[in-house]
């Protein structure tokens, strides 16, 4: 492709300001030139106007993966690192969970945690998500895949209990 590009550019530029002549060399091979030779009969080559093809714009990444048609193709979306119904000892209320997602997160998509049904933290691309200063008691946790602001898919919610040290004052 690299060697064809200068030739294509030359062909596009030629009709604008030059005439092309065709003649046969001593061996009978056709030769094209911008100047007619003096000793050989040459004919003018009439070129049609150049065709300019503009490719159609590429659809956004989300459209190429089928999200606009409502098809979501994450066959696996779940939280790991915490079991459903688990009692979790986190004295400062901080712990991490992992997101198992398959196939991998598509371009333009992000992950967001839902703690007790409410968005927790900012959407991101990491599959290891940290929770900080979660109050003691029972909670639910899920993860959702976002395309911009739109939720595309949500995992099943896990129920767990945070156990923290109770300090007497």
Short mmCIF file of C-alpha atoms in Angstrom, two decimals, residues 21-158:
data_model
loop_
_atom_site.label_atom_id
_atom_site.label_comp_id
_atom_site.label_asym_id
_atom_site.label_seq_id
_atom_site.Cartn_x
_atom_site.Cartn_y
_atom_site.Cartn_z
CA UNK A 21 1.52 11.09 -23.71
CA UNK A 22 1.81 7.43 -24.67
CA UNK A 23 4.34 5.97 -27.10
CA UNK A 24 6.22 2.73 -27.70
CA UNK A 25 9.93 2.41 -26.92
CA UNK A 26 12.50 0.61 -29.11
CA UNK A 27 11.45 -2.76 -27.64
CA UNK A 28 7.73 -2.15 -28.24
CA UNK A 29 6.89 -1.47 -24.59
CA UNK A 30 4.35 1.27 -23.86
CA UNK A 31 5.80 4.35 -22.17
CA UNK A 32 3.84 7.14 -20.52
CA UNK A 33 5.35 10.59 -20.19
CA UNK A 34 4.36 14.17 -19.44
CA UNK A 35 6.41 15.37 -22.45
CA UNK A 36 6.10 13.95 -25.97
CA UNK A 37 9.33 12.57 -27.41
CA UNK A 38 10.69 14.43 -30.45
CA UNK A 39 11.63 11.44 -32.60
CA UNK A 40 8.68 9.11 -31.93
CA UNK A 41 4.99 9.51 -32.67
CA UNK A 42 3.07 9.86 -29.39
CA UNK A 43 -0.63 10.05 -28.74
CA UNK A 44 -2.33 12.14 -26.09
CA UNK A 45 -4.01 10.11 -23.34
CA UNK A 46 -7.38 11.43 -22.29
CA UNK A 47 -8.09 10.64 -18.67
CA UNK A 48 -11.56 10.60 -17.19
CA UNK A 49 -12.14 12.93 -14.24
CA UNK A 50 -10.87 11.39 -11.01
CA UNK A 51 -13.35 9.50 -8.88
CA UNK A 52 -13.29 10.47 -5.26
CA UNK A 53 -14.79 7.93 -2.92
CA UNK A 54 -15.57 9.04 0.59
CA UNK A 55 -16.18 6.10 2.90
CA UNK A 56 -19.29 6.28 5.05
CA UNK A 57 -18.70 7.30 8.67
CA UNK A 58 -17.99 4.43 11.04
CA UNK A 59 -20.73 3.75 13.56
CA UNK A 60 -19.92 4.37 17.23
CA UNK A 61 -18.25 1.50 19.08
CA UNK A 62 -21.44 0.69 20.97
CA UNK A 63 -23.38 0.23 17.74
CA UNK A 64 -20.79 -2.15 16.30
CA UNK A 65 -21.20 -4.42 19.32
CA UNK A 66 -24.98 -4.55 19.15
CA UNK A 67 -25.95 -2.58 22.25
CA UNK A 68 -28.30 -0.31 20.30
CA UNK A 69 -30.39 -3.31 19.34
CA UNK A 70 -30.70 -4.21 23.03
CA UNK A 71 -28.40 -7.21 22.75
CA UNK A 72 -26.01 -7.49 25.67
CA UNK A 73 -23.39 -10.11 25.23
CA UNK A 74 -21.80 -10.45 28.67
CA UNK A 75 -22.35 -14.10 29.43
CA UNK A 76 -20.74 -13.74 32.87
CA UNK A 77 -21.14 -10.81 35.25
CA UNK A 78 -20.74 -11.54 38.93
CA UNK A 79 -19.00 -10.40 42.09
CA UNK A 80 -16.34 -12.65 43.61
CA UNK A 81 -14.26 -12.40 46.76
CA UNK A 82 -17.35 -12.34 48.93
CA UNK A 83 -19.91 -15.11 49.28
CA UNK A 84 -23.66 -14.61 49.36
CA UNK A 85 -24.81 -14.57 52.97
CA UNK A 86 -21.25 -14.12 54.32
CA UNK A 87 -20.43 -12.29 57.53
CA UNK A 88 -17.45 -10.12 56.80
CA UNK A 89 -15.09 -8.87 59.49
CA UNK A 90 -13.98 -5.37 58.44
CA UNK A 91 -13.11 -3.31 61.51
CA UNK A 92 -12.78 -0.10 59.50
CA UNK A 93 -15.55 -1.07 57.07
CA UNK A 94 -13.13 -1.39 54.15
CA UNK A 95 -12.82 -4.39 51.84
CA UNK A 96 -12.44 -5.25 48.15
CA UNK A 97 -14.43 -7.34 45.71
CA UNK A 98 -13.59 -8.66 42.26
CA UNK A 99 -15.79 -8.53 39.18
CA UNK A 100 -15.81 -11.62 36.97
CA UNK A 101 -16.92 -10.54 33.50
CA UNK A 102 -16.88 -12.43 30.25
CA UNK A 103 -16.15 -11.61 27.58
CA UNK A 104 -13.94 -8.71 28.69
CA UNK A 105 -15.30 -5.22 29.19
CA UNK A 106 -16.09 -3.65 25.81
CA UNK A 107 -14.71 -0.23 24.77
CA UNK A 108 -17.06 2.49 25.92
CA UNK A 109 -18.37 0.42 28.84
CA UNK A 110 -17.57 0.85 32.53
CA UNK A 111 -18.37 -0.88 35.83
CA UNK A 112 -20.16 0.59 38.84
CA UNK A 113 -20.97 -0.94 42.21
CA UNK A 114 -24.44 -0.77 43.72
CA UNK A 115 -24.44 -0.86 47.52
CA UNK A 116 -27.93 -1.44 48.89
CA UNK A 117 -29.32 -0.64 45.44
CA UNK A 118 -27.60 2.78 45.24
CA UNK A 119 -24.60 3.70 43.06
CA UNK A 120 -21.37 3.47 45.04
CA UNK A 121 -18.30 5.36 43.83
CA UNK A 122 -17.47 6.43 40.31
CA UNK A 123 -17.80 4.16 37.27
CA UNK A 124 -14.47 2.71 36.16
CA UNK A 125 -12.74 0.01 34.18
CA UNK A 126 -11.01 -1.90 36.99
CA UNK A 127 -12.34 -5.31 37.96
CA UNK A 128 -11.06 -4.98 41.54
CA UNK A 129 -13.30 -2.55 43.39
CA UNK A 130 -12.70 -1.12 46.86
CA UNK A 131 -15.39 -0.26 49.38
CA UNK A 132 -14.47 2.08 52.23
CA UNK A 133 -16.15 2.78 55.58
CA UNK A 134 -19.20 0.61 54.99
CA UNK A 135 -21.44 0.70 58.07
CA UNK A 136 -21.87 -2.46 60.07
CA UNK A 137 -24.96 -4.51 59.47
CA UNK A 138 -26.63 -6.23 56.53
CA UNK A 139 -26.08 -4.98 53.00
CA UNK A 140 -26.56 -5.99 49.38
CA UNK A 141 -23.96 -5.51 46.68
CA UNK A 142 -24.20 -5.78 42.89
CA UNK A 143 -22.24 -4.51 39.90
CA UNK A 144 -23.60 -3.06 36.69
CA UNK A 145 -22.16 -2.43 33.25
CA UNK A 146 -22.68 1.09 31.97
CA UNK A 147 -22.50 2.61 28.49
CA UNK A 148 -22.15 6.28 29.34
CA UNK A 149 -24.95 6.93 31.82
CA UNK A 150 -27.09 3.98 30.69
CA UNK A 151 -27.09 0.71 32.64
CA UNK A 152 -26.80 -2.23 30.24
CA UNK A 153 -26.60 -5.21 32.57
CA UNK A 154 -26.61 -5.89 36.31
CA UNK A 155 -25.26 -8.82 38.28
CA UNK A 156 -27.24 -10.71 40.87
CA UNK A 157 -27.11 -8.99 44.25
CA UNK A 158 -25.11 -10.58 47.06
#
